[in-house]
Amino acid sequence: MREKDPPAYLSLSAASQLLGVHSSTLRRWADEGAIPVYITPGGHRRFARADILALAARRPMPAQSISSLLASKALAQTRSDLTNPTAKPAWMQKMSDNERLAWRRVGQQLMGVVLRYVSSHDEHSPLLDEARAIGRSYAQLARASGLSLSDAIAAALFFRDSLVEAAMDLPEEAHVRPAESARLLRRISRVANEVQLSVVAGYEAEE
């Protein structure tokens, strides 16, 4: 087997994460005979990746599970970009360590709003007001750091792109239905648009 090939068999926790269900749920399905399970000599459950993927293709993934997987992938993508010297954004290189920390905190707030909005079905959720407030915070931080409006927008887009890239990877990895994938991208864009418009408004208010 090549080094980069995925494992043929998964642990209970890995299989549960791939399916987007709690490990106790998958354990119950296995005990009920709903999915084949293999017991190692040490008494551990192992699931064939092919069986897990086939089950994932037959059942829709809950919105909460989708948002959790989205968060994990987006955070991993963001960390990778920020720790890669060649990929570190130009606007971030202009900031002090304290400014980066403040910006990271606002980014975490944005992540929380996006994930809650993705999991909801309310098109006019109060979460959009939170997104606008985050946009104003971005504008305040950017102006305090001496960033131009274009740099401030680039910073907001940095976090948006991490979410979009993670969402685009979900259908293949988690067998998300095309309709659900499209809804996910629309809702990420809705929140991101509100943030960016508020960033611009924050700059215009100071002119």
mmCIF file of C-alpha atoms in Angstrom:
data_model
loop_
_atom_site.group_PDB
_atom_site.id
_atom_site.type_symbol
_atom_site.label_atom_id
_atom_site.label_comp_id
_atom_site.label_asym_id
_atom_site.label_seq_id
_atom_site.Cartn_x
_atom_site.Cartn_y
_atom_site.Cartn_z
ATOM 1 C CA MET A 1 0.000 0.000 0.000
ATOM 2 C CA ARG A 2 1.338 3.444 -0.824
ATOM 3 C CA GLU A 3 2.065 5.789 2.046
ATOM 4 C CA LYS A 4 -0.646 8.271 1.038
ATOM 5 C CA ASP A 5 -3.394 5.697 0.554
ATOM 6 C CA PRO A 6 -6.198 5.984 3.151
ATOM 7 C CA PRO A 7 -6.432 3.118 5.656
ATOM 8 C CA ALA A 8 -8.659 0.228 4.607
ATOM 9 C CA TYR A 9 -10.031 -0.121 8.138
ATOM 10 C CA LEU A 10 -11.095 2.609 10.546
ATOM 11 C CA SER A 11 -11.351 2.788 14.310
ATOM 12 C CA LEU A 12 -14.716 3.483 15.922
ATOM 13 C CA SER A 13 -13.864 7.147 16.455
ATOM 14 C CA ALA A 14 -12.503 7.652 12.927
ATOM 15 C CA ALA A 15 -15.486 5.931 11.329
ATOM 16 C CA SER A 16 -17.910 7.940 13.481
ATOM 17 C CA GLN A 17 -16.246 11.204 12.470
ATOM 18 C CA LEU A 18 -16.415 10.279 8.796
ATOM 19 C CA LEU A 19 -20.116 9.512 9.126
ATOM 20 C CA GLY A 20 -20.828 12.569 11.234
ATOM 21 C CA VAL A 21 -22.430 10.624 14.093
ATOM 22 C CA HIS A 22 -21.537 10.006 17.715
ATOM 23 C CA SER A 23 -19.416 6.936 18.387
ATOM 24 C CA SER A 24 -22.179 5.467 20.576
ATOM 25 C CA THR A 25 -24.565 5.679 17.588
ATOM 26 C CA LEU A 26 -22.189 3.794 15.294
ATOM 27 C CA ARG A 27 -21.517 1.251 18.046
ATOM 28 C CA ARG A 28 -25.267 0.638 18.360
ATOM 29 C CA TRP A 29 -25.658 0.253 14.582
ATOM 30 C CA ALA A 30 -22.855 -2.291 14.564
ATOM 31 C CA ASP A 31 -24.381 -4.219 17.489
ATOM 32 C CA GLU A 32 -27.716 -4.260 15.654
ATOM 33 C CA GLY A 33 -26.062 -5.644 12.520
ATOM 34 C CA ALA A 34 -26.799 -2.515 10.450
ATOM 35 C CA ILE A 35 -23.155 -2.269 9.380
ATOM 36 C CA PRO A 36 -20.370 -4.898 9.322
ATOM 37 C CA VAL A 37 -17.845 -4.634 12.138
ATOM 38 C CA TYR A 38 -14.597 -6.488 12.710
ATOM 39 C CA ILE A 39 -13.255 -7.170 16.199
ATOM 40 C CA THR A 40 -9.496 -7.200 16.663
ATOM 41 C CA PRO A 41 -7.788 -9.742 18.941
ATOM 42 C CA GLY A 42 -7.567 -6.923 21.481
ATOM 43 C CA GLY A 43 -11.332 -6.430 21.397
ATOM 44 C CA HIS A 44 -11.391 -3.184 19.404
ATOM 45 C CA ARG A 45 -13.977 -2.486 16.713
ATOM 46 C CA ARG A 46 -12.749 -1.875 13.170
ATOM 47 C CA PHE A 47 -14.870 -0.801 10.215
ATOM 48 C CA ALA A 48 -14.049 -1.196 6.535
ATOM 49 C CA ARG A 49 -13.691 2.246 4.984
ATOM 50 C CA ALA A 50 -15.695 1.047 1.977
ATOM 51 C CA ASP A 51 -18.613 0.081 4.250
ATOM 52 C CA ILE A 52 -18.543 3.458 6.007
ATOM 53 C CA LEU A 53 -18.432 5.386 2.732
ATOM 54 C CA ALA A 54 -21.312 3.324 1.353
ATOM 55 C CA LEU A 55 -23.385 4.082 4.459
ATOM 56 C CA ALA A 56 -22.503 7.787 4.254
ATOM 57 C CA ALA A 57 -23.687 7.849 0.643
ATOM 58 C CA ARG A 58 -27.076 6.419 1.659
ATOM 59 C CA ARG A 59 -27.878 8.747 4.522
ATOM 60 C CA PRO A 60 -27.904 12.554 4.733
ATOM 61 C CA MET A 61 -25.431 14.120 7.123
ATOM 62 C CA PRO A 62 -27.027 16.214 9.892
ATOM 63 C CA ALA A 63 -26.457 19.970 9.640
ATOM 64 C CA GLN A 64 -24.677 19.991 13.013
ATOM 65 C CA SER A 65 -22.229 17.328 11.837
ATOM 66 C CA ILE A 66 -21.601 19.222 8.618
ATOM 67 C CA SER A 67 -20.820 22.411 10.524
ATOM 68 C CA SER A 68 -18.451 20.555 12.875
ATOM 69 C CA LEU A 69 -16.567 19.036 9.962
ATOM 70 C CA LEU A 70 -16.508 22.415 8.210
ATOM 71 C CA ALA A 71 -15.016 24.033 11.315
ATOM 72 C CA SER A 72 -12.288 21.400 11.606
ATOM 73 C CA LYS A 73 -11.274 21.719 7.958
ATOM 74 C CA ALA A 74 -11.417 25.527 7.900
ATOM 75 C CA LEU A 75 -9.322 25.855 11.067
ATOM 76 C CA ALA A 76 -6.761 23.403 9.705
ATOM 77 C CA GLN A 77 -6.585 25.372 6.440
ATOM 78 C CA THR A 78 -6.200 28.681 8.276
ATOM 79 C CA ARG A 79 -3.455 27.360 10.559
ATOM 80 C CA SER A 80 -1.617 25.934 7.566
ATOM 81 C CA ASP A 81 -1.739 29.253 5.725
ATOM 82 C CA LEU A 82 -0.651 31.271 8.758
ATOM 83 C CA THR A 83 2.299 29.040 9.611
ATOM 84 C CA ASN A 84 3.584 28.949 6.038
ATOM 85 C CA PRO A 85 5.928 31.945 5.609
ATOM 86 C CA THR A 86 5.394 32.008 1.850
ATOM 87 C CA ALA A 87 1.595 31.952 2.231
ATOM 88 C CA LYS A 88 1.289 34.469 5.088
ATOM 89 C CA PRO A 89 -0.870 37.369 3.829
ATOM 90 C CA ALA A 90 0.808 40.737 3.251
ATOM 91 C CA TRP A 91 -1.727 42.521 5.466
ATOM 92 C CA MET A 92 -0.829 40.275 8.415
ATOM 93 C CA GLN A 93 2.881 40.981 8.040
ATOM 94 C CA LYS A 94 2.126 44.636 8.757
ATOM 95 C CA MET A 95 0.625 43.833 12.173
ATOM 96 C CA SER A 96 2.239 43.495 15.584
ATOM 97 C CA ASP A 97 1.817 40.296 17.595
ATOM 98 C CA ASN A 98 -0.880 41.926 19.755
ATOM 99 C CA GLU A 99 -2.743 43.121 16.684
ATOM 100 C CA ARG A 100 -2.614 39.630 15.163
ATOM 101 C CA LEU A 101 -4.011 38.191 18.389
ATOM 102 C CA ALA A 102 -6.894 40.661 18.407
ATOM 103 C CA TRP A 103 -7.601 39.918 14.748
ATOM 104 C CA ARG A 104 -7.523 36.176 15.424
ATOM 105 C CA ARG A 105 -10.118 36.576 18.183
ATOM 106 C CA VAL A 106 -12.475 38.383 15.827
ATOM 107 C CA GLY A 107 -11.876 35.648 13.264
ATOM 108 C CA GLN A 108 -12.923 33.067 15.848
ATOM 109 C CA GLN A 109 -16.098 35.036 16.504
ATOM 110 C CA LEU A 110 -16.809 35.051 12.772
ATOM 111 C CA MET A 111 -16.264 31.300 12.608
ATOM 112 C CA GLY A 112 -18.799 30.815 15.397
ATOM 113 C CA VAL A 113 -21.399 32.961 13.652
ATOM 114 C CA VAL A 114 -20.919 31.166 10.333
ATOM 115 C CA LEU A 115 -21.249 27.722 11.898
ATOM 116 C CA ARG A 116 -24.411 28.658 13.777
ATOM 117 C CA TYR A 117 -25.898 30.248 10.663
ATOM 118 C CA VAL A 118 -25.035 27.182 8.570
ATOM 119 C CA SER A 119 -26.823 24.967 11.086
ATOM 120 C CA SER A 120 -29.966 27.127 11.094
ATOM 121 C CA HIS A 121 -32.639 27.595 8.439
ATOM 122 C CA ASP A 122 -33.616 31.172 9.284
ATOM 123 C CA GLU A 123 -32.741 33.414 6.344
ATOM 124 C CA HIS A 124 -33.083 36.580 8.454
ATOM 125 C CA SER A 125 -31.435 35.286 11.592
ATOM 126 C CA PRO A 126 -30.164 37.699 14.277
ATOM 127 C CA LEU A 127 -26.811 36.065 13.527
ATOM 128 C CA LEU A 128 -26.563 38.410 10.542
ATOM 129 C CA ASP A 129 -26.571 41.326 12.985
ATOM 130 C CA GLU A 130 -23.643 39.656 14.727
ATOM 131 C CA ALA A 131 -21.903 39.342 11.350
ATOM 132 C CA ARG A 132 -22.327 43.080 10.756
ATOM 133 C CA ALA A 133 -20.911 43.821 14.214
ATOM 134 C CA ILE A 134 -17.911 41.626 13.397
ATOM 135 C CA GLY A 135 -17.436 43.594 10.174
ATOM 136 C CA ARG A 136 -17.347 46.814 12.188
ATOM 137 C CA SER A 137 -14.788 45.244 14.523
ATOM 138 C CA TYR A 138 -12.670 44.288 11.523
ATOM 139 C CA ALA A 139 -12.811 47.885 10.315
ATOM 140 C CA GLN A 140 -11.789 49.259 13.718
ATOM 141 C CA LEU A 141 -8.878 46.832 14.039
ATOM 142 C CA ALA A 142 -7.735 47.464 10.490
ATOM 143 C CA ARG A 143 -7.803 51.249 10.870
ATOM 144 C CA ALA A 144 -5.961 51.010 14.195
ATOM 145 C CA SER A 145 -3.299 48.922 12.465
ATOM 146 C CA GLY A 146 -2.951 51.478 9.692
ATOM 147 C CA LEU A 147 -4.317 49.154 7.030
ATOM 148 C CA SER A 148 -5.907 50.481 3.874
ATOM 149 C CA LEU A 149 -9.476 49.547 2.997
ATOM 150 C CA SER A 150 -8.223 47.100 0.378
ATOM 151 C CA ASP A 151 -6.040 45.383 3.025
ATOM 152 C CA ALA A 152 -8.992 45.232 5.416
ATOM 153 C CA ILE A 153 -11.142 43.567 2.760
ATOM 154 C CA ALA A 154 -8.303 41.174 1.942
ATOM 155 C CA ALA A 155 -8.159 40.209 5.620
ATOM 156 C CA ALA A 156 -11.900 39.522 5.727
ATOM 157 C CA LEU A 157 -11.626 37.512 2.503
ATOM 158 C CA PHE A 158 -8.815 35.433 4.020
ATOM 159 C CA PHE A 159 -11.197 33.880 6.545
ATOM 160 C CA ARG A 160 -14.007 33.648 4.004
ATOM 161 C CA ASP A 161 -11.755 31.739 1.585
ATOM 162 C CA SER A 162 -10.796 29.235 4.301
ATOM 163 C CA LEU A 163 -14.474 28.486 4.899
ATOM 164 C CA VAL A 164 -15.334 28.252 1.208
ATOM 165 C CA GLU A 165 -12.396 25.948 0.445
ATOM 166 C CA ALA A 166 -13.369 23.705 3.358
ATOM 167 C CA ALA A 167 -17.001 23.638 2.186
ATOM 168 C CA MET A 168 -15.984 22.720 -1.357
ATOM 169 C CA ASP A 169 -14.011 19.744 -0.024
ATOM 170 C CA LEU A 170 -16.926 18.414 2.025
ATOM 171 C CA PRO A 171 -18.996 16.720 -0.731
ATOM 172 C CA GLU A 172 -16.158 14.349 -1.654
ATOM 173 C CA GLU A 173 -14.974 13.672 1.880
ATOM 174 C CA ALA A 174 -18.317 13.428 3.695
ATOM 175 C CA HIS A 175 -20.664 12.573 0.820
ATOM 176 C CA VAL A 176 -22.692 15.729 1.329
ATOM 177 C CA ARG A 177 -25.582 15.969 -1.123
ATOM 178 C CA PRO A 178 -25.131 18.582 -3.906
ATOM 179 C CA ALA A 179 -28.181 20.527 -2.718
ATOM 180 C CA GLU A 180 -26.824 20.685 0.826
ATOM 181 C CA SER A 181 -23.392 21.702 -0.444
ATOM 182 C CA ALA A 182 -24.942 24.544 -2.443
ATOM 183 C CA ARG A 183 -26.954 25.685 0.594
ATOM 184 C CA LEU A 184 -23.790 25.623 2.687
ATOM 185 C CA LEU A 185 -21.917 27.843 0.246
ATOM 186 C CA ARG A 186 -24.856 30.256 -0.047
ATOM 187 C CA ARG A 187 -25.063 30.698 3.707
ATOM 188 C CA ILE A 188 -21.312 31.184 4.089
ATOM 189 C CA SER A 189 -21.477 33.835 1.361
ATOM 190 C CA ARG A 190 -24.452 35.540 3.037
ATOM 191 C CA VAL A 191 -22.545 35.984 6.290
ATOM 192 C CA ALA A 192 -19.307 36.976 4.531
ATOM 193 C CA ASN A 193 -21.120 39.583 2.423
ATOM 194 C CA GLU A 194 -22.553 41.227 5.526
ATOM 195 C CA VAL A 195 -19.094 41.319 7.106
ATOM 196 C CA GLN A 196 -17.458 42.883 4.061
ATOM 197 C CA LEU A 197 -20.179 45.498 3.600
ATOM 198 C CA SER A 198 -19.785 46.475 7.250
ATOM 199 C CA VAL A 199 -16.013 46.774 6.822
ATOM 200 C CA VAL A 200 -16.544 49.213 3.956
ATOM 201 C CA ALA A 201 -19.182 51.123 5.931
ATOM 202 C CA GLY A 202 -16.778 51.350 8.882
ATOM 203 C CA TYR A 203 -14.163 52.994 6.692
ATOM 204 C CA GLU A 204 -16.637 55.337 5.014
ATOM 205 C CA ALA A 205 -17.963 56.483 8.398
ATOM 206 C CA GLU A 206 -14.499 57.778 9.303
ATOM 207 C CA GLU A 207 -13.967 59.742 6.097
#
